[in-house]
Coordinates of N, CA and C in Angstrom, one line a residue:
M1 N -13.6 -67.8 -43.3 CA -14.6 -66.7 -42.9 C -15.0 -67.0 -41.4
K2 N -15.0 -68.4 -41.1 CA -15.5 -68.6 -39.7 C -14.3 -68.4 -38.8
E3 N -13.1 -68.5 -39.2 CA -12.1 -68.2 -38.4 C -11.6 -66.7 -38.2
R4 N -12.2 -65.9 -39.2 CA -12.2 -64.4 -39.0 C -13.4 -63.9 -37.9
A5 N -14.3 -64.7 -38.0 CA -15.6 -64.1 -37.1 C -15.2 -63.6 -35.7
P6 N -14.6 -64.4 -35.1 CA -14.3 -63.9 -33.7 C -13.6 -62.6 -33.7
A7 N -12.7 -62.5 -34.5 CA -12.0 -61.2 -34.6 C -12.7 -60.0 -34.9
L8 N -13.6 -60.2 -35.8 CA -14.4 -59.3 -36.3 C -15.5 -58.8 -35.2
V9 N -15.9 -59.8 -34.6 CA -16.8 -59.6 -33.4 C -15.9 -58.6 -32.2
A10 N -14.8 -59.1 -31.9 CA -14.0 -58.5 -31.0 C -13.8 -57.1 -31.4
V11 N -13.5 -56.7 -32.6 CA -13.4 -55.4 -33.2 C -14.4 -54.7 -32.9
L12 N -15.6 -55.1 -33.5 CA -16.9 -54.3 -33.3 C -17.3 -54.1 -31.9
L13 N -16.9 -55.0 -31.0 CA -17.1 -54.8 -29.7 C -16.2 -53.8 -29.0
L14 N -15.0 -53.7 -29.6 CA -14.1 -52.7 -29.1 C -14.4 -51.3 -29.5
I15 N -14.9 -51.2 -30.9 CA -15.5 -50.0 -31.3 C -16.8 -49.5 -30.6
C16 N -17.6 -50.3 -30.3 CA -18.8 -50.1 -29.7 C -18.5 -49.4 -28.1
L17 N -17.3 -50.2 -27.5 CA -16.9 -49.8 -26.3 C -16.5 -48.3 -26.4
V18 N -15.6 -48.0 -27.3 CA -14.9 -46.8 -27.5 C -16.1 -45.6 -27.6
V19 N -17.1 -45.9 -28.5 CA -18.1 -45.1 -28.8 C -18.9 -44.7 -27.6
G20 N -19.4 -45.9 -26.8 CA -20.0 -45.7 -25.7 C -19.6 -44.9 -24.6
T21 N -18.1 -45.1 -24.4 CA -17.2 -44.3 -23.5 C -17.2 -43.0 -23.7
W22 N -17.0 -42.5 -25.1 CA -16.8 -41.2 -25.5 C -18.4 -40.5 -25.4
W23 N -19.5 -41.2 -25.5 CA -20.7 -40.7 -25.5 C -21.1 -40.6 -23.9
A24 N -20.6 -41.5 -23.1 CA -21.0 -41.4 -21.7 C -20.1 -40.2 -21.0
A25 N -19.0 -40.0 -21.6 CA -18.2 -39.0 -20.9 C -18.8 -37.6 -21.4
D26 N -19.2 -37.5 -22.6 CA -19.8 -36.2 -23.0 C -21.1 -36.0 -22.6
Y27 N -21.8 -36.9 -22.2 CA -23.1 -36.8 -21.6 C -23.0 -36.5 -20.2
A28 N -21.9 -37.0 -19.6 CA -21.7 -36.5 -18.1 C -21.1 -35.1 -17.8
Q29 N -20.4 -34.8 -18.9 CA -19.9 -33.3 -18.9 C -20.9 -32.4 -19.3
R30 N -21.9 -32.7 -20.2 CA -22.9 -31.9 -20.2 C -24.1 -31.9 -19.1
A31 N -24.2 -33.0 -18.5 CA -25.2 -33.0 -17.3 C -24.8 -32.6 -16.0
I32 N -23.5 -32.5 -15.8 CA -22.9 -32.0 -14.5 C -22.6 -30.4 -14.8
P33 N -23.3 -29.5 -13.9 CA -22.9 -28.3 -14.2 C -21.4 -27.8 -13.7
I34 N -20.8 -27.1 -14.5 CA -19.3 -26.7 -14.2 C -19.5 -25.1 -13.7
D35 N -18.9 -24.9 -12.6 CA -18.6 -23.6 -12.2 C -17.9 -22.6 -13.0
P36 N -18.4 -21.4 -13.3 CA -17.7 -20.4 -14.3 C -16.5 -20.2 -13.6
P37 N -15.6 -19.6 -14.3 CA -14.1 -19.0 -13.8 C -14.5 -18.1 -12.7
R38 N -13.8 -18.0 -11.6 CA -14.0 -17.3 -10.4 C -13.7 -15.8 -10.9
R39 N -14.7 -14.9 -10.6 CA -14.4 -13.4 -11.0 C -13.6 -12.8 -9.7
I40 N -12.5 -12.2 -10.1 CA -11.6 -11.3 -9.2 C -12.6 -9.9 -9.0
T41 N -12.9 -9.7 -7.8 CA -13.6 -8.6 -7.3 C -12.8 -7.9 -6.1
H42 N -13.1 -6.8 -5.8 CA -12.5 -6.1 -4.8 C -13.2 -6.6 -3.6
E43 N -12.9 -7.6 -3.0 CA -13.5 -8.2 -1.7 C -12.2 -8.6 -0.9
P44 N -12.3 -8.6 0.3 CA -11.1 -9.1 1.0 C -11.3 -10.6 1.2
D45 N -10.0 -11.3 1.4 CA -9.9 -12.5 1.3 C -9.4 -12.9 2.8
S46 N -8.8 -11.9 3.6 CA -8.2 -12.2 4.8 C -8.1 -10.9 5.9
W47 N -8.1 -11.1 6.9 CA -8.2 -10.2 7.9 C -7.8 -10.3 9.2
A48 N -7.4 -9.5 9.9 CA -6.6 -9.5 11.2 C -7.0 -8.3 12.2
S49 N -7.1 -8.7 13.4 CA -7.2 -7.6 14.4 C -5.8 -7.3 15.1
N50 N -5.6 -5.9 15.4 CA -4.3 -5.6 16.0 C -3.3 -5.9 15.1
F51 N -3.4 -5.3 13.9 CA -2.5 -5.7 12.8 C -1.1 -5.0 13.1
V52 N 0.0 -5.5 12.8 CA 1.3 -5.1 12.8 C 2.2 -5.8 11.7
M53 N 2.9 -4.7 11.0 CA 3.6 -5.4 9.9 C 5.0 -4.5 10.1
V54 N 6.1 -5.3 10.1 CA 7.4 -4.7 10.3 C 8.2 -5.0 9.1
R55 N 8.8 -4.1 8.4 CA 9.8 -4.3 7.4 C 11.3 -3.8 7.7
T56 N 12.1 -4.8 7.1 CA 13.5 -4.5 7.5 C 14.3 -4.3 6.3
D57 N 15.6 -4.0 6.5 CA 16.4 -3.7 5.4 C 17.4 -5.0 5.3
T58 N 18.1 -5.2 4.4 CA 18.9 -6.2 4.0 C 19.6 -6.7 5.1
E59 N 20.0 -5.9 6.2 CA 20.7 -6.7 7.3 C 19.8 -7.1 8.4
G60 N 18.4 -6.9 8.2 CA 17.6 -7.4 9.2 C 17.1 -6.4 10.1
V61 N 17.5 -5.1 10.1 CA 17.2 -3.9 10.9 C 15.8 -3.4 10.4
A62 N 15.0 -3.3 11.6 CA 13.6 -2.7 11.2 C 13.7 -1.2 10.7
I63 N 13.1 -0.9 9.7 CA 13.2 0.4 9.1 C 11.7 1.1 9.1
N64 N 10.6 0.2 9.0 CA 9.2 0.7 8.8 C 8.4 -0.2 9.6
R65 N 7.3 0.4 10.2 CA 6.4 -0.4 11.1 C 5.0 0.2 10.6
L66 N 4.0 -0.6 10.4 CA 2.8 -0.3 10.0 C 1.7 -1.1 11.1
E67 N 1.0 -0.4 11.7 CA 0.0 -1.2 12.6 C -1.4 -0.4 12.6
G68 N -2.3 -1.1 13.2 CA -3.8 -0.5 13.3 C -4.5 -1.7 14.0
D69 N -5.8 -1.1 14.2 CA -6.9 -1.8 14.9 C -7.4 -3.1 14.2
F70 N -7.5 -2.9 12.9 CA -8.3 -3.9 12.0 C -7.6 -3.8 10.6
M71 N -7.2 -5.0 9.8 CA -6.8 -4.9 8.6 C -7.5 -6.1 7.9
Q72 N -7.6 -5.4 6.5 CA -8.2 -6.5 5.5 C -7.2 -6.3 4.3
H73 N -7.2 -7.7 3.7 CA -6.3 -7.9 2.6 C -7.3 -8.1 1.3
Y74 N -6.8 -7.3 0.2 CA -7.8 -7.4 -1.0 C -6.8 -8.2 -2.1
P75 N -7.2 -9.3 -2.6 CA -6.3 -10.0 -3.5 C -6.2 -9.6 -5.0
D76 N -7.2 -8.7 -5.4 CA -7.3 -8.4 -6.6 C -6.1 -7.2 -7.2
D77 N -5.7 -6.5 -6.0 CA -4.6 -5.4 -6.3 C -3.6 -5.4 -5.2
D78 N -3.6 -6.9 -4.3 CA -2.8 -7.1 -3.4 C -2.4 -5.9 -2.5
S79 N -3.6 -5.3 -1.9 CA -3.5 -4.2 -1.2 C -4.1 -4.5 0.5
Y80 N -3.7 -3.6 1.2 CA -4.1 -4.0 2.7 C -4.8 -2.6 3.1
E81 N -5.9 -2.6 3.6 CA -6.7 -1.5 4.3 C -6.8 -1.7 5.7
I82 N -6.3 -0.5 6.5 CA -6.1 -0.6 7.7 C -6.8 0.5 8.4
T83 N -7.6 0.1 9.5 CA -8.2 1.3 10.4 C -7.4 1.7 11.8
T84 N -7.7 3.0 12.0 CA -6.8 3.6 13.0 C -5.2 3.2 12.7
A85 N -4.9 3.8 11.6 CA -3.6 3.4 11.2 C -2.5 4.1 11.8
K86 N -1.2 3.5 12.1 CA -0.1 4.2 12.4 C 1.2 3.8 11.7
A87 N 1.8 4.7 11.0 CA 2.9 4.2 10.2 C 4.4 4.9 10.7
T88 N 5.2 4.1 11.3 CA 6.4 4.6 11.9 C 7.6 4.3 11.0
G89 N 8.3 5.4 10.6 CA 9.5 5.4 9.9 C 11.0 5.5 10.7
Q90 N 11.7 4.7 10.6 CA 13.1 4.9 11.2 C 14.3 4.4 10.6
Q91 N 14.3 5.1 9.4 CA 15.5 4.7 8.5 C 16.8 5.4 9.3
P92 N 17.9 4.5 8.9 CA 19.2 4.7 9.5 C 19.5 6.2 9.0
G93 N 20.1 7.0 10.1 CA 20.4 8.4 9.7 C 19.6 9.4 9.4
S94 N 18.3 9.1 9.7 CA 17.0 10.1 9.5 C 16.2 10.2 10.8
P95 N 15.8 11.2 11.1 CA 14.7 11.4 12.3 C 13.8 10.5 12.3
I96 N 13.0 10.0 13.1 CA 12.0 9.1 13.2 C 10.5 9.8 12.8
T97 N 9.8 9.3 12.0 CA 8.6 9.9 11.4 C 7.4 8.9 12.0
V98 N 6.4 9.6 12.4 CA 5.2 8.7 12.8 C 3.9 9.4 12.2
G99 N 3.4 8.5 11.5 CA 2.1 9.0 10.7 C 0.8 8.3 11.3
T100 N -0.2 9.0 11.4 CA -1.5 8.4 12.0 C -2.6 9.0 11.2
S101 N -3.5 8.1 11.1 CA -4.9 8.4 10.3 C -6.0 7.7 10.7
N102 N -7.2 8.0 10.3 CA -8.3 7.3 10.6 C -8.3 5.7 9.9
T103 N -7.8 5.7 8.4 CA -7.7 4.7 7.8 C -6.5 4.9 6.8
A104 N -5.9 3.7 6.4 CA -4.7 3.7 5.5 C -4.9 2.5 4.5
I105 N -4.2 3.0 3.2 CA -4.2 1.7 2.4 C -2.7 1.5 1.8
M106 N -2.3 0.3 2.1 CA -0.7 0.0 1.6 C -0.9 -0.8 0.5
D107 N -0.3 -0.4 -0.6 CA -0.3 -1.1 -1.8 C 1.2 -0.9 -2.5
Q108 N 1.2 -1.5 -3.8 CA 2.5 -1.4 -4.5 C 3.5 -2.2 -3.9
D109 N 3.1 -3.4 -3.3 CA 4.1 -4.2 -2.5 C 4.7 -3.6 -1.3
G110 N 4.0 -2.7 -0.8 CA 4.5 -2.0 0.5 C 5.3 -0.8 0.4
E111 N 5.2 -0.3 -0.8 CA 6.2 0.7 -1.3 C 5.2 2.1 -1.0
R112 N 3.8 2.0 -1.0 CA 3.0 3.2 -0.8 C 2.2 3.0 0.2
I113 N 2.0 4.1 1.1 CA 0.8 4.1 2.1 C 0.1 5.2 2.0
I114 N -1.2 5.2 1.8 CA -2.0 6.3 1.7 C -3.0 6.6 3.0
M115 N -2.5 7.4 3.8 CA -3.2 8.0 5.0 C -4.4 8.8 4.6
K116 N -5.6 8.4 5.1 CA -6.8 9.1 5.0 C -7.6 9.6 6.1
G117 N -8.1 10.4 6.3 CA -9.1 11.0 7.3 C -8.0 11.3 8.6
D118 N -8.1 12.7 8.8 CA -7.5 13.4 9.9 C -6.0 12.7 9.9
A119 N -5.4 12.8 8.6 CA -3.9 12.4 8.6 C -3.0 13.3 9.1
H120 N -1.9 12.8 9.8 CA -1.1 13.6 10.7 C 0.6 12.8 10.5
V121 N 1.3 13.6 10.1 CA 2.8 13.0 10.0 C 3.6 13.8 11.2
H122 N 4.3 13.4 12.0 CA 5.1 14.1 13.0 C 6.5 13.6 12.9
R123 N 7.5 14.5 12.5 CA 8.9 14.1 12.6 C 9.4 14.6 13.7
V124 N 10.1 13.7 14.4 CA 10.6 14.3 15.8 C 11.9 15.2 15.6
A125 N 12.1 16.0 16.6 CA 13.3 16.9 16.5 C 14.5 16.3 16.5
D126 N 15.6 16.7 15.9 CA 16.9 16.3 15.9 C 17.8 17.4 16.3
G127 N 19.1 17.2 16.3 CA 20.0 18.0 16.8 C 20.1 19.3 16.1
D128 N 19.6 19.5 14.8 CA 19.8 20.6 13.9 C 18.2 21.1 13.6
N129 N 17.3 20.5 13.8 CA 16.0 20.9 13.4 C 14.9 20.6 14.5
P130 N 14.0 21.6 14.4 CA 12.8 21.5 15.5 C 12.0 20.3 14.7
A131 N 10.9 19.9 15.6 CA 10.0 19.0 15.1 C 9.3 19.5 14.1
L132 N 8.6 18.8 13.4 CA 7.9 18.9 12.1 C 6.4 18.2 12.1
D133 N 5.3 19.0 11.9 CA 4.1 18.4 11.7 C 3.3 18.8 10.7
V134 N 2.8 17.8 10.0 CA 2.1 18.0 8.8 C 0.7 17.4 9.0
R135 N -0.3 18.3 8.7 CA -1.8 17.6 8.7 C -2.5 18.0 7.5
S136 N -3.1 16.9 7.1 CA -4.0 16.9 5.9 C -5.2 15.9 5.9
E137 N -6.2 15.9 5.1 CA -7.1 15.2 4.8 C -6.6 13.7 4.3
Q138 N -5.4 13.9 3.5 CA -5.0 12.7 3.1 C -3.3 12.9 2.7
L139 N -2.7 12.0 3.1 CA -1.1 12.2 3.0 C -0.6 10.8 2.5
T140 N 0.2 10.9 1.5 CA 0.8 9.7 1.1 C 2.3 9.7 1.4
I141 N 2.7 8.4 2.0 CA 4.1 8.2 2.3 C 4.5 6.9 1.5
L142 N 5.9 7.3 1.2 CA 6.8 6.3 0.6 C 7.8 5.8 1.4
P143 N 7.5 4.8 2.1 CA 8.5 4.3 3.3 C 9.9 4.3 2.8
D144 N 10.2 3.5 1.7 CA 11.5 3.1 1.2 C 12.3 4.5 0.8
K145 N 11.6 5.5 0.5 CA 12.1 6.7 -0.2 C 12.1 7.8 1.0
D146 N 11.4 7.4 2.0 CA 11.4 8.3 3.2 C 10.8 9.7 2.8
L147 N 9.7 9.7 2.0 CA 8.7 10.7 1.4 C 7.4 10.9 1.9
V148 N 7.1 12.3 2.1 CA 5.4 12.4 2.4 C 5.2 13.5 1.6
F149 N 3.8 13.3 0.9 CA 3.4 14.3 0.1 C 2.0 14.2 0.0
T150 N 1.5 15.5 -0.5 CA -0.1 15.5 -0.7 C -0.1 16.7 -1.7
D151 N -1.4 16.6 -2.4 CA -1.8 17.4 -3.4 C -3.1 18.3 -2.9
L152 N -3.5 17.9 -1.7 CA -4.7 18.6 -0.8 C -4.0 19.6 0.0
P153 N -5.0 20.4 0.6 CA -4.7 21.5 1.6 C -3.9 20.9 2.6
A154 N -3.0 21.4 3.3 CA -2.1 20.9 4.4 C -1.7 22.0 5.2
L155 N -1.6 21.7 6.6 CA -1.0 22.7 7.4 C 0.3 22.2 7.9
V156 N 1.1 22.8 7.8 CA 2.6 22.4 8.1 C 3.1 23.5 9.5
V157 N 3.5 22.7 10.4 CA 4.1 23.3 11.7 C 5.5 22.9 11.9
H158 N 6.5 23.9 11.7 CA 7.9 23.4 11.7 C 8.4 24.2 12.8
G159 N 8.6 23.8 14.0 CA 9.0 24.5 15.2 C 8.0 25.6 15.6
K160 N 8.4 26.9 15.5 CA 7.4 27.8 15.8 C 6.6 28.5 14.6
S161 N 7.0 27.9 13.4 CA 6.5 28.5 12.1 C 5.4 27.7 11.5
T162 N 4.5 28.3 11.0 CA 3.3 27.6 10.4 C 3.1 28.2 8.9
M163 N 2.6 27.2 8.1 CA 2.4 27.4 6.8 C 1.2 26.6 6.3
N164 N 0.2 27.3 5.7 CA -0.8 26.6 5.1 C -0.7 26.7 3.7
G165 N -1.0 25.6 2.8 CA -0.8 25.5 1.5 C -1.5 24.4 0.8
K166 N -1.8 24.5 -0.4 CA -2.5 23.4 -1.2 C -1.2 22.5 -1.8
G167 N -0.9 21.7 -1.4 CA 0.1 20.6 -1.7 C 1.3 20.9 -0.9
M168 N 1.9 19.9 -0.6 CA 3.3 19.7 0.2 C 4.2 18.5 -0.2
R169 N 5.5 18.5 0.1 CA 6.3 17.6 -0.1 C 7.6 17.6 1.0
Y170 N 7.8 16.6 1.6 CA 8.8 16.6 2.5 C 9.6 15.2 2.4
D171 N 10.8 15.5 2.2 CA 11.9 14.5 2.0 C 12.7 14.5 3.3
N172 N 12.4 13.2 4.1 CA 13.0 13.2 5.3 C 14.7 12.8 5.2
D173 N 14.9 12.3 4.1 CA 16.3 12.0 3.9 C 17.3 13.1 3.7
T174 N 16.8 14.2 2.8 CA 17.4 15.5 2.6 C 17.0 16.4 3.6
R175 N 15.8 16.4 4.4 CA 15.3 17.3 5.3 C 14.7 18.5 4.3
Q176 N 14.3 18.3 3.2 CA 13.8 19.4 2.3 C 12.2 19.4 2.5
L177 N 11.7 20.5 2.8 CA 10.4 20.8 2.8 C 9.9 21.7 1.9
Q178 N 8.7 21.4 1.2 CA 8.2 22.3 0.1 C 6.7 22.3 0.4
V179 N 6.4 23.4 0.4 CA 4.8 23.7 0.6 C 4.3 24.7 -0.7
F180 N 3.4 24.0 -1.3 CA 3.1 24.8 -2.6 C 1.8 25.8 -2.5
S181 N 1.5 26.6 -3.2 CA 0.5 27.6 -3.0 C 0.3 27.9 -1.6
A182 N 1.4 28.3 -1.0 CA 1.3 28.7 0.5 C 0.6 29.9 0.7
T183 N -0.2 30.0 1.7 CA -0.8 31.3 2.3 C -0.8 31.1 3.8
D184 N -0.9 32.5 4.2 CA -1.1 32.4 6.0 C 0.4 31.8 6.4
V185 N 1.4 32.4 5.9 CA 2.8 31.8 6.3 C 3.1 32.6 7.5
K186 N 3.5 32.0 8.5 CA 3.9 32.7 9.9 C 5.5 31.9 10.2
I187 N 6.5 32.8 9.9 CA 8.0 32.2 10.1 C 8.5 32.7 11.4
S188 N 9.0 31.9 12.3 CA 9.2 32.5 13.7 C 10.6 33.1 13.5
G189 N 10.7 34.4 14.2 CA 11.9 35.1 14.2 C 13.1 34.3 14.6
E190 N 12.9 33.4 15.6 CA 13.9 32.5 16.0 C 14.6 31.7 14.9
E191 N 13.8 31.3 14.2 CA 14.2 30.3 13.0 C 14.9 31.0 11.9
S192 N 14.7 32.3 11.8 CA 15.1 33.3 10.8 C 16.3 34.0 11.1
R193 N 16.7 33.7 12.4 CA 18.0 34.8 12.9 C 19.3 34.4 12.1
P194 N 20.1 35.1 11.6 CA 21.3 34.8 11.2 C 22.1 33.9 11.8
G195 N 22.7 32.8 11.2 CA 23.4 31.9 11.9 C 22.7 30.5 12.1
Q196 N 21.2 30.7 11.8 CA 20.4 29.5 11.9 C 20.7 28.5 10.8
S197 N 21.0 27.2 11.1 CA 21.2 26.2 10.0 C 20.3 26.3 9.0
T198 N 20.3 26.1 7.7 CA 19.3 26.1 6.7 C 19.8 25.0 5.6
K199 N 21.0 24.5 5.8 CA 21.5 23.6 4.7 C 20.6 22.3 4.9
S200 N 20.4 21.9 6.0 CA 19.8 20.5 6.1 C 18.3 20.5 6.0
E201 N 17.6 21.8 6.1 CA 16.2 21.8 6.2 C 15.8 23.1 5.4
K202 N 15.1 23.2 4.3 CA 14.7 24.2 3.3 C 13.3 24.3 3.3
E203 N 12.7 25.4 3.5 CA 11.3 25.6 3.5 C 11.1 26.5 2.2
E204 N 10.3 26.0 1.2 CA 9.9 26.7 0.1 C 8.7 26.9 -0.1
Q205 N 8.3 28.1 -0.6 CA 6.9 28.5 -1.0 C 6.6 28.8 -2.4
P206 N 6.9 27.9 -3.4 CA 6.9 28.5 -5.0 C 5.5 29.4 -5.3

């Protein structure tokens, strides 16, 4: 029995050490406040002045450019909010488009730009078609698809023709223009003369 006594004492000390360590760890965990999981809110996590973002195609050619006076990034939806925004589209084979607005929101991994406040998109003239201007309180641009549309009232000026409507859609790739619920339509006689090309640009008032 005397020979086993040191071994029993050592086992008891080891048990006491394990229990003491467990208690100390549990006490420390309960005594030290742990921050709750961070709530993801719509708050900016980064910002920049004189913001410029350029997107390129697979060959490294610049096809879209977005710039503004001030930019904020929101991590909850990975969106960017830009003040005094300017979006330039220069897809190969299509006329250059320039969109401006008081503010803009870019989201969906850069596939959508919502221009808000005095939104204006200008499509420069090319060899077949005159310049095109679209004005509305809000215009949505899909840069990769070269599309501009809105469900709000819009004023469309195509050369010397003007159209007011609630809702419009313009495809810069096909040059197809649609103005919905059009009112106060004024079509220039020069653009409606026989022989005027209409294959690349269609104006529709459903």
